[in-house]
Amino acid sequence: MKETRGDRAFTVFNYIFLAIVALVVLYPLIFVLSASLSNPEYVLSGDMWLWPKEFTVEAYEKVFQNKDIINGFINTLKYTFFGTLLNIVMTICAAYPLSRRELKGKGVIMAFMVFTMFFSGGLIPTYLLIRDLGMINTFWVMIIPNAVAVWNIIIMRTFFQSIPHELEESATIDGAGHFRILWSVVLPLSMPVMAVMVLFYAVGHWNSYFQALIYLQDQSKFPLQLILRQILIQGQVDDMIKSTSESLLSQKLSIEGLKYAVLIVANLPMLMLYPFLQKYFVKGVMIGSLKG
Amino acid sequence: MTLANKPTLEESSAKETKISNKKQREKKNHWAEWKKSLRKNWELYLLLVPVILYFVVFHYYPLYGLQIAFKDFIATKGIADSPWVGFKHFERFFDSYYFWRLIKNTVGIGVFTLLVAFPVPIIIALLLNEVKSLRYKKFVQTVIYAPHFLSTVVVVGMLLLFLKPDGMINQVIMLFGGNPIDFITEPAWFKSIYVLSDVWQTMGWSSIIYIAALAAVDPAQHEAAMIDGASKFKRIIHINIPAIMPTIVILFILNMGSVMAVGFEKVFLMQNDLNISTSDVISTFVYRSGILEAQYSFSAAVGLFNSIINFVLLIMVNKIAKKVSDTSLW
């Protein structure tokens, strides 16, 4: 069918509009990357606006010399790894039984979980609980209070339900129990949804700062995001730069460069994995949206 | 096999009288059946144990702990033995001078976010759906999803760098001969910065769900409309939008339920002593008075007040949506 002139105009407008949207989203990200690789002088004066000017990796050297940042990075890796592991195990523990027809009381258990999505005790009762459990300022507080997310249980359960029931039946006839079916039939078929879950949970752990802000006291246990907050938002960078015998102006410049570099370092793992993971996470949202 | 067949046989031949008979028998057998299922499927129940335990401890126990909002919490006495004081803490909150400021800021930011950040992803999805070039579509999607994965700290960090008096935005303003604005400390700017950066970060990701809904639209409908001479724009209005209406309604209800639950994380990071008159919301207030000043009962009351309003909003919007569009959460 031939396009009318109005349709063509619409198409042209559409392509241009979306290009502008993409540009608006992309530009700040490119700016940060370029700024981190430029001489800070040009960033401050506004002469650097797209590509790095006077290319330098000095800011990155400062970042990697900083003990707090390195330590925060390691802590975050630890919290993310063990937190995600616990998340996945717990999500499977919940999703597999709920996906089985023979489980009685499914509706009640589901309602019991979903209710917590809409009504919670809130900050203070939760804080008092964590305190009474003696979890304040421990490693565990970063992973246990968020052991599983209801929404992800729903996504995984929906996926498990889509696995052909005949496969499980034939395994039962061969004498397999539920554990065996889960381990040898369901999980090997669930790698796409596992990838999605790992991604969702891991990004959550990597980016979280609130938990740490409330429950952690020792700087040595802080995740990267809290260190970032100190540097980017509270401006506590003085000690990092002081050691060098620079003039006041060049100190200010170093701090400026360091801030941009630290933004990039904080997102490095994500930036590297993003292109490979994209098809998985879009799929994950789709599974979630099919049955809300 | 015979056991499994029995109920279905009965069902198929059952008259109404028989059904009531069956119900009675079922009741009697209820416990026996339960036991049998437990014995046969114990592995399933075992898997659920840690999960149930987790929800009881970390989600339901805090609900029990909410009673401190009606008590004067004394740490040595614990939650159960602290004395009841009725609505004392609620009254103190309602009478305080910052009450209206908090409500105004919380509702203001929530509604502003809903008005701007809710429709944008729908428009993006409708437009992306019209893009024929797969490569172009994929490129745009890849770009606009990306900010979703940035942490709040990083996003606020970027905002501070861009918006400070000698930052990027002000350099552009000065280029055109304007005077630099100190966006970060200017109370009047707080809401706009909050909402617009929110749109920037979430529009792509939020559009995914609509894109999925649009993919399910029957192409035959479009073909029929095209034969009738409908333009692209008309087809979007009359075919695509009605097709994704249920999704829109569901998401609107969910968003409505959180209008007053303005996220702590970003507001807290953007807040400073100078913009606090417009940036102080209920959740940051709860954090300050509860965690920092240790007024547990008082801030638990404030938090409870907030979640009740959210819950009521959710139920109300759900009810209205059910009446108007036949779509609802439950």
JSON list of C-alpha atoms in Angstrom, two decimals, chain B residues 97-267:
[
{"chain": "B", "resi": 97, "resn": "TYR", "atom": "CA", "xyz": [4.45, 23.61, 61.62]},
{"chain": "B", "resi": 98, "resn": "TYR", "atom": "CA", "xyz": [6.24, 21.46, 59.06]},
{"chain": "B", "resi": 99, "resn": "PHE", "atom": "CA", "xyz": [3.17, 19.23, 58.52]},
{"chain": "B", "resi": 100, "resn": "TRP", "atom": "CA", "xyz": [1.75, 21.22, 55.61]},
{"chain": "B", "resi": 101, "resn": "ARG", "atom": "CA", "xyz": [5.17, 21.81, 54.14]},
{"chain": "B", "resi": 102, "resn": "LEU", "atom": "CA", "xyz": [5.80, 18.06, 54.05]},
{"chain": "B", "resi": 103, "resn": "ILE", "atom": "CA", "xyz": [2.40, 17.30, 52.56]},
{"chain": "B", "resi": 104, "resn": "LYS", "atom": "CA", "xyz": [2.78, 20.03, 49.96]},
{"chain": "B", "resi": 105, "resn": "ASN", "atom": "CA", "xyz": [6.22, 18.87, 48.89]},
{"chain": "B", "resi": 106, "resn": "THR", "atom": "CA", "xyz": [5.39, 15.17, 48.91]},
{"chain": "B", "resi": 107, "resn": "VAL", "atom": "CA", "xyz": [2.15, 15.49, 46.97]},
{"chain": "B", "resi": 108, "resn": "GLY", "atom": "CA", "xyz": [3.64, 18.15, 44.70]},
{"chain": "B", "resi": 109, "resn": "ILE", "atom": "CA", "xyz": [6.60, 16.04, 43.66]},
{"chain": "B", "resi": 110, "resn": "GLY", "atom": "CA", "xyz": [4.42, 12.92, 43.38]},
{"chain": "B", "resi": 111, "resn": "VAL", "atom": "CA", "xyz": [1.77, 14.51, 41.19]},
{"chain": "B", "resi": 112, "resn": "PHE", "atom": "CA", "xyz": [4.30, 16.38, 39.06]},
{"chain": "B", "resi": 113, "resn": "THR", "atom": "CA", "xyz": [6.15, 13.11, 38.48]},
{"chain": "B", "resi": 114, "resn": "LEU", "atom": "CA", "xyz": [2.93, 11.32, 37.59]},
{"chain": "B", "resi": 115, "resn": "LEU", "atom": "CA", "xyz": [1.87, 14.04, 35.15]},
{"chain": "B", "resi": 116, "resn": "VAL", "atom": "CA", "xyz": [5.19, 14.18, 33.30]},
{"chain": "B", "resi": 117, "resn": "ALA", "atom": "CA", "xyz": [6.94, 10.85, 33.80]},
{"chain": "B", "resi": 118, "resn": "PHE", "atom": "CA", "xyz": [3.86, 8.70, 33.23]},
{"chain": "B", "resi": 119, "resn": "PRO", "atom": "CA", "xyz": [2.79, 9.75, 29.70]},
{"chain": "B", "resi": 120, "resn": "VAL", "atom": "CA", "xyz": [6.28, 10.13, 28.21]},
{"chain": "B", "resi": 121, "resn": "PRO", "atom": "CA", "xyz": [7.06, 6.37, 28.01]},
{"chain": "B", "resi": 122, "resn": "ILE", "atom": "CA", "xyz": [3.68, 5.78, 26.34]},
{"chain": "B", "resi": 123, "resn": "ILE", "atom": "CA", "xyz": [4.44, 8.34, 23.65]},
{"chain": "B", "resi": 124, "resn": "ILE", "atom": "CA", "xyz": [7.95, 6.92, 23.17]},
{"chain": "B", "resi": 125, "resn": "ALA", "atom": "CA", "xyz": [6.55, 3.41, 22.80]},
{"chain": "B", "resi": 126, "resn": "LEU", "atom": "CA", "xyz": [3.89, 4.51, 20.29]},
{"chain": "B", "resi": 127, "resn": "LEU", "atom": "CA", "xyz": [6.50, 6.31, 18.19]},
{"chain": "B", "resi": 128, "resn": "LEU", "atom": "CA", "xyz": [9.08, 3.51, 18.40]},
{"chain": "B", "resi": 129, "resn": "ASN", "atom": "CA", "xyz": [6.40, 1.11, 17.26]},
{"chain": "B", "resi": 130, "resn": "GLU", "atom": "CA", "xyz": [6.10, 3.04, 13.99]},
{"chain": "B", "resi": 131, "resn": "VAL", "atom": "CA", "xyz": [9.79, 2.77, 13.17]},
{"chain": "B", "resi": 132, "resn": "LYS", "atom": "CA", "xyz": [10.24, 0.33, 10.31]},
{"chain": "B", "resi": 133, "resn": "SER", "atom": "CA", "xyz": [14.05, 0.22, 10.30]},
{"chain": "B", "resi": 134, "resn": "LEU", "atom": "CA", "xyz": [14.98, -2.43, 12.84]},
{"chain": "B", "resi": 135, "resn": "ARG", "atom": "CA", "xyz": [18.52, -1.14, 13.23]},
{"chain": "B", "resi": 136, "resn": "TYR", "atom": "CA", "xyz": [17.40, 2.37, 13.97]},
{"chain": "B", "resi": 137, "resn": "LYS", "atom": "CA", "xyz": [14.81, 1.11, 16.42]},
{"chain": "B", "resi": 138, "resn": "LYS", "atom": "CA", "xyz": [17.36, -1.04, 18.22]},
{"chain": "B", "resi": 139, "resn": "PHE", "atom": "CA", "xyz": [19.85, 1.81, 18.39]},
{"chain": "B", "resi": 140, "resn": "VAL", "atom": "CA", "xyz": [17.34, 4.18, 19.97]},
{"chain": "B", "resi": 141, "resn": "GLN", "atom": "CA", "xyz": [16.20, 1.52, 22.43]},
{"chain": "B", "resi": 142, "resn": "THR", "atom": "CA", "xyz": [19.73, 0.60, 23.48]},
{"chain": "B", "resi": 143, "resn": "VAL", "atom": "CA", "xyz": [20.49, 4.24, 24.17]},
{"chain": "B", "resi": 144, "resn": "ILE", "atom": "CA", "xyz": [17.36, 5.14, 26.11]},
{"chain": "B", "resi": 145, "resn": "TYR", "atom": "CA", "xyz": [17.40, 2.02, 28.31]},
{"chain": "B", "resi": 146, "resn": "ALA", "atom": "CA", "xyz": [20.93, 2.68, 29.52]},
{"chain": "B", "resi": 147, "resn": "PRO", "atom": "CA", "xyz": [20.30, 5.34, 32.22]},
{"chain": "B", "resi": 148, "resn": "HIS", "atom": "CA", "xyz": [18.06, 2.86, 34.05]},
{"chain": "B", "resi": 149, "resn": "PHE", "atom": "CA", "xyz": [21.19, 1.03, 35.13]},
{"chain": "B", "resi": 150, "resn": "LEU", "atom": "CA", "xyz": [22.89, 4.06, 36.64]},
{"chain": "B", "resi": 151, "resn": "SER", "atom": "CA", "xyz": [22.71, 4.31, 40.41]},
{"chain": "B", "resi": 152, "resn": "THR", "atom": "CA", "xyz": [20.90, 7.15, 42.11]},
{"chain": "B", "resi": 153, "resn": "VAL", "atom": "CA", "xyz": [24.19, 8.38, 43.53]},
{"chain": "B", "resi": 154, "resn": "VAL", "atom": "CA", "xyz": [25.70, 8.54, 40.06]},
{"chain": "B", "resi": 155, "resn": "VAL", "atom": "CA", "xyz": [22.69, 10.34, 38.58]},
{"chain": "B", "resi": 156, "resn": "VAL", "atom": "CA", "xyz": [22.61, 12.92, 41.37]},
{"chain": "B", "resi": 157, "resn": "GLY", "atom": "CA", "xyz": [26.39, 13.24, 41.12]},
{"chain": "B", "resi": 158, "resn": "MET", "atom": "CA", "xyz": [26.01, 14.05, 37.43]},
{"chain": "B", "resi": 159, "resn": "LEU", "atom": "CA", "xyz": [23.23, 16.54, 38.16]},
{"chain": "B", "resi": 160, "resn": "LEU", "atom": "CA", "xyz": [25.43, 18.36, 40.65]},
{"chain": "B", "resi": 161, "resn": "LEU", "atom": "CA", "xyz": [28.31, 18.52, 38.18]},
{"chain": "B", "resi": 162, "resn": "PHE", "atom": "CA", "xyz": [26.13, 19.75, 35.30]},
{"chain": "B", "resi": 163, "resn": "LEU", "atom": "CA", "xyz": [24.05, 22.22, 37.30]},
{"chain": "B", "resi": 164, "resn": "LYS", "atom": "CA", "xyz": [26.58, 23.95, 39.52]},
{"chain": "B", "resi": 165, "resn": "PRO", "atom": "CA", "xyz": [27.30, 27.63, 38.82]},
{"chain": "B", "resi": 166, "resn": "ASP", "atom": "CA", "xyz": [30.27, 26.85, 36.54]},
{"chain": "B", "resi": 167, "resn": "GLY", "atom": "CA", "xyz": [28.82, 23.62, 35.20]},
{"chain": "B", "resi": 168, "resn": "MET", "atom": "CA", "xyz": [27.87, 22.64, 31.69]},
{"chain": "B", "resi": 169, "resn": "ILE", "atom": "CA", "xyz": [24.31, 24.01, 31.70]},
{"chain": "B", "resi": 170, "resn": "ASN", "atom": "CA", "xyz": [25.34, 27.38, 33.05]},
{"chain": "B", "resi": 171, "resn": "GLN", "atom": "CA", "xyz": [28.11, 27.64, 30.49]},
{"chain": "B", "resi": 172, "resn": "VAL", "atom": "CA", "xyz": [25.48, 27.28, 27.79]},
{"chain": "B", "resi": 173, "resn": "ILE", "atom": "CA", "xyz": [23.33, 29.91, 29.50]},
{"chain": "B", "resi": 174, "resn": "MET", "atom": "CA", "xyz": [26.27, 32.29, 29.67]},
{"chain": "B", "resi": 175, "resn": "LEU", "atom": "CA", "xyz": [27.10, 31.58, 26.03]},
{"chain": "B", "resi": 176, "resn": "PHE", "atom": "CA", "xyz": [23.72, 33.03, 25.15]},
{"chain": "B", "resi": 177, "resn": "GLY", "atom": "CA", "xyz": [24.32, 36.01, 27.40]},
{"chain": "B", "resi": 178, "resn": "GLY", "atom": "CA", "xyz": [22.28, 34.89, 30.41]},
{"chain": "B", "resi": 179, "resn": "ASN", "atom": "CA", "xyz": [23.26, 34.93, 34.04]},
{"chain": "B", "resi": 180, "resn": "PRO", "atom": "CA", "xyz": [24.30, 31.69, 35.70]},
{"chain": "B", "resi": 181, "resn": "ILE", "atom": "CA", "xyz": [21.71, 30.14, 38.01]},
{"chain": "B", "resi": 182, "resn": "ASP", "atom": "CA", "xyz": [22.62, 28.16, 41.09]},
{"chain": "B", "resi": 183, "resn": "PHE", "atom": "CA", "xyz": [20.09, 25.41, 40.38]},
{"chain": "B", "resi": 184, "resn": "ILE", "atom": "CA", "xyz": [21.11, 23.18, 43.25]},
{"chain": "B", "resi": 185, "resn": "THR", "atom": "CA", "xyz": [20.56, 25.60, 46.09]},
{"chain": "B", "resi": 186, "resn": "GLU", "atom": "CA", "xyz": [17.58, 27.42, 44.60]},
{"chain": "B", "resi": 187, "resn": "PRO", "atom": "CA", "xyz": [14.39, 25.99, 46.20]},
{"chain": "B", "resi": 188, "resn": "ALA", "atom": "CA", "xyz": [12.22, 26.96, 43.23]},
{"chain": "B", "resi": 189, "resn": "TRP", "atom": "CA", "xyz": [14.19, 24.69, 40.93]},
{"chain": "B", "resi": 190, "resn": "PHE", "atom": "CA", "xyz": [14.10, 21.56, 43.05]},
{"chain": "B", "resi": 191, "resn": "LYS", "atom": "CA", "xyz": [10.91, 19.92, 41.74]},
{"chain": "B", "resi": 192, "resn": "SER", "atom": "CA", "xyz": [11.70, 20.53, 38.07]},
{"chain": "B", "resi": 193, "resn": "ILE", "atom": "CA", "xyz": [15.21, 19.13, 38.40]},
{"chain": "B", "resi": 194, "resn": "TYR", "atom": "CA", "xyz": [13.90, 16.12, 40.27]},
{"chain": "B", "resi": 195, "resn": "VAL", "atom": "CA", "xyz": [11.15, 15.32, 37.79]},
{"chain": "B", "resi": 196, "resn": "LEU", "atom": "CA", "xyz": [13.05, 16.04, 34.57]},
{"chain": "B", "resi": 197, "resn": "SER", "atom": "CA", "xyz": [16.04, 13.97, 35.61]},
{"chain": "B", "resi": 198, "resn": "ASP", "atom": "CA", "xyz": [13.60, 11.23, 36.56]},
{"chain": "B", "resi": 199, "resn": "VAL", "atom": "CA", "xyz": [12.12, 11.31, 33.07]},
{"chain": "B", "resi": 200, "resn": "TRP", "atom": "CA", "xyz": [15.62, 11.19, 31.61]},
{"chain": "B", "resi": 201, "resn": "GLN", "atom": "CA", "xyz": [16.50, 8.13, 33.65]},
{"chain": "B", "resi": 202, "resn": "THR", "atom": "CA", "xyz": [13.30, 6.11, 33.43]},
{"chain": "B", "resi": 203, "resn": "MET", "atom": "CA", "xyz": [11.48, 6.89, 30.18]},
{"chain": "B", "resi": 204, "resn": "GLY", "atom": "CA", "xyz": [13.22, 4.23, 28.11]},
{"chain": "B", "resi": 205, "resn": "TRP", "atom": "CA", "xyz": [12.89, 1.46, 30.62]},
{"chain": "B", "resi": 206, "resn": "SER", "atom": "CA", "xyz": [9.26, 2.24, 31.40]},
{"chain": "B", "resi": 207, "resn": "SER", "atom": "CA", "xyz": [8.42, 2.13, 27.70]},
{"chain": "B", "resi": 208, "resn": "ILE", "atom": "CA", "xyz": [9.40, -1.56, 27.40]},
{"chain": "B", "resi": 209, "resn": "ILE", "atom": "CA", "xyz": [6.14, -2.79, 28.84]},
{"chain": "B", "resi": 210, "resn": "TYR", "atom": "CA", "xyz": [4.09, -0.71, 26.37]},
{"chain": "B", "resi": 211, "resn": "ILE", "atom": "CA", "xyz": [6.25, -1.85, 23.48]},
{"chain": "B", "resi": 212, "resn": "ALA", "atom": "CA", "xyz": [5.48, -5.43, 24.50]},
{"chain": "B", "resi": 213, "resn": "ALA", "atom": "CA", "xyz": [1.76, -4.67, 24.60]},
{"chain": "B", "resi": 214, "resn": "LEU", "atom": "CA", "xyz": [1.93, -3.01, 21.17]},
{"chain": "B", "resi": 215, "resn": "ALA", "atom": "CA", "xyz": [3.66, -6.03, 19.68]},
{"chain": "B", "resi": 216, "resn": "ALA", "atom": "CA", "xyz": [0.52, -8.03, 20.46]},
{"chain": "B", "resi": 217, "resn": "VAL", "atom": "CA", "xyz": [-1.75, -5.83, 18.33]},
{"chain": "B", "resi": 218, "resn": "ASP", "atom": "CA", "xyz": [-3.30, -7.80, 15.46]},
{"chain": "B", "resi": 219, "resn": "PRO", "atom": "CA", "xyz": [-1.88, -6.50, 12.13]},
{"chain": "B", "resi": 220, "resn": "ALA", "atom": "CA", "xyz": [-5.17, -7.36, 10.43]},
{"chain": "B", "resi": 221, "resn": "GLN", "atom": "CA", "xyz": [-6.78, -4.46, 12.26]},
{"chain": "B", "resi": 222, "resn": "HIS", "atom": "CA", "xyz": [-4.23, -2.07, 10.79]},
{"chain": "B", "resi": 223, "resn": "GLU", "atom": "CA", "xyz": [-4.70, -3.51, 7.31]},
{"chain": "B", "resi": 224, "resn": "ALA", "atom": "CA", "xyz": [-8.45, -3.10, 7.52]},
{"chain": "B", "resi": 225, "resn": "ALA", "atom": "CA", "xyz": [-8.07, 0.49, 8.72]},
{"chain": "B", "resi": 226, "resn": "MET", "atom": "CA", "xyz": [-5.61, 1.23, 5.94]},
{"chain": "B", "resi": 227, "resn": "ILE", "atom": "CA", "xyz": [-8.08, 0.00, 3.32]},
{"chain": "B", "resi": 228, "resn": "ASP", "atom": "CA", "xyz": [-10.60, 2.37, 4.86]},
{"chain": "B", "resi": 229, "resn": "GLY", "atom": "CA", "xyz": [-8.07, 5.13, 4.29]},
{"chain": "B", "resi": 230, "resn": "ALA", "atom": "CA", "xyz": [-6.97, 5.77, 7.86]},
{"chain": "B", "resi": 231, "resn": "SER", "atom": "CA", "xyz": [-3.73, 7.69, 8.24]},
{"chain": "B", "resi": 232, "resn": "LYS", "atom": "CA", "xyz": [-0.89, 6.50, 10.47]},
{"chain": "B", "resi": 233, "resn": "PHE", "atom": "CA", "xyz": [-1.80, 9.04, 13.09]},
{"chain": "B", "resi": 234, "resn": "LYS", "atom": "CA", "xyz": [-5.44, 7.98, 13.07]},
{"chain": "B", "resi": 235, "resn": "ARG", "atom": "CA", "xyz": [-4.49, 4.33, 13.40]},
{"chain": "B", "resi": 236, "resn": "ILE", "atom": "CA", "xyz": [-2.34, 5.13, 16.43]},
{"chain": "B", "resi": 237, "resn": "ILE", "atom": "CA", "xyz": [-5.25, 6.95, 18.05]},
{"chain": "B", "resi": 238, "resn": "HIS", "atom": "CA", "xyz": [-7.96, 4.43, 17.20]},
{"chain": "B", "resi": 239, "resn": "ILE", "atom": "CA", "xyz": [-6.13, 1.09, 17.19]},
{"chain": "B", "resi": 240, "resn": "ASN", "atom": "CA", "xyz": [-2.86, 1.26, 19.14]},
{"chain": "B", "resi": 241, "resn": "ILE", "atom": "CA", "xyz": [-3.93, 3.36, 22.09]},
{"chain": "B", "resi": 242, "resn": "PRO", "atom": "CA", "xyz": [-7.10, 1.34, 22.82]},
{"chain": "B", "resi": 243, "resn": "ALA", "atom": "CA", "xyz": [-5.00, -1.84, 22.52]},
{"chain": "B", "resi": 244, "resn": "ILE", "atom": "CA", "xyz": [-2.60, -0.78, 25.26]},
{"chain": "B", "resi": 245, "resn": "MET", "atom": "CA", "xyz": [-5.28, 0.85, 27.42]},
{"chain": "B", "resi": 246, "resn": "PRO", "atom": "CA", "xyz": [-5.44, -2.02, 29.96]},
{"chain": "B", "resi": 247, "resn": "THR", "atom": "CA", "xyz": [-1.67, -1.80, 30.44]},
{"chain": "B", "resi": 248, "resn": "ILE", "atom": "CA", "xyz": [-1.90, 1.96, 30.85]},
{"chain": "B", "resi": 249, "resn": "VAL", "atom": "CA", "xyz": [-4.65, 1.63, 33.46]},
{"chain": "B", "resi": 250, "resn": "ILE", "atom": "CA", "xyz": [-2.79, -1.03, 35.48]},
{"chain": "B", "resi": 251, "resn": "LEU", "atom": "CA", "xyz": [0.41, 1.01, 35.53]},
{"chain": "B", "resi": 252, "resn": "PHE", "atom": "CA", "xyz": [-1.52, 4.14, 36.37]},
{"chain": "B", "resi": 253, "resn": "ILE", "atom": "CA", "xyz": [-3.08, 2.44, 39.39]},
{"chain": "B", "resi": 254, "resn": "LEU", "atom": "CA", "xyz": [0.31, 1.20, 40.54]},
{"chain": "B", "resi": 255, "resn": "ASN", "atom": "CA", "xyz": [1.80, 4.67, 40.11]},
{"chain": "B", "resi": 256, "resn": "MET", "atom": "CA", "xyz": [-1.11, 6.29, 41.88]},
{"chain": "B", "resi": 257, "resn": "GLY", "atom": "CA", "xyz": [-0.50, 4.09, 44.89]},
{"chain": "B", "resi": 258, "resn": "SER", "atom": "CA", "xyz": [2.95, 5.56, 45.21]},
{"chain": "B", "resi": 259, "resn": "VAL", "atom": "CA", "xyz": [2.22, 9.24, 44.63]},
{"chain": "B", "resi": 260, "resn": "MET", "atom": "CA", "xyz": [2.91, 9.90, 48.30]},
{"chain": "B", "resi": 261, "resn": "ALA", "atom": "CA", "xyz": [5.74, 7.38, 48.49]},
{"chain": "B", "resi": 262, "resn": "VAL", "atom": "CA", "xyz": [8.17, 9.72, 46.78]},
{"chain": "B", "resi": 263, "resn": "GLY", "atom": "CA", "xyz": [11.41, 7.81, 46.73]},
{"chain": "B", "resi": 264, "resn": "PHE", "atom": "CA", "xyz": [13.71, 8.60, 49.60]},
{"chain": "B", "resi": 265, "resn": "GLU", "atom": "CA", "xyz": [16.89, 7.83, 47.74]},
{"chain": "B", "resi": 266, "resn": "LYS", "atom": "CA", "xyz": [17.04, 10.61, 45.20]},
{"chain": "B", "resi": 267, "resn": "VAL", "atom": "CA", "xyz": [15.37, 13.37, 47.21]}
]
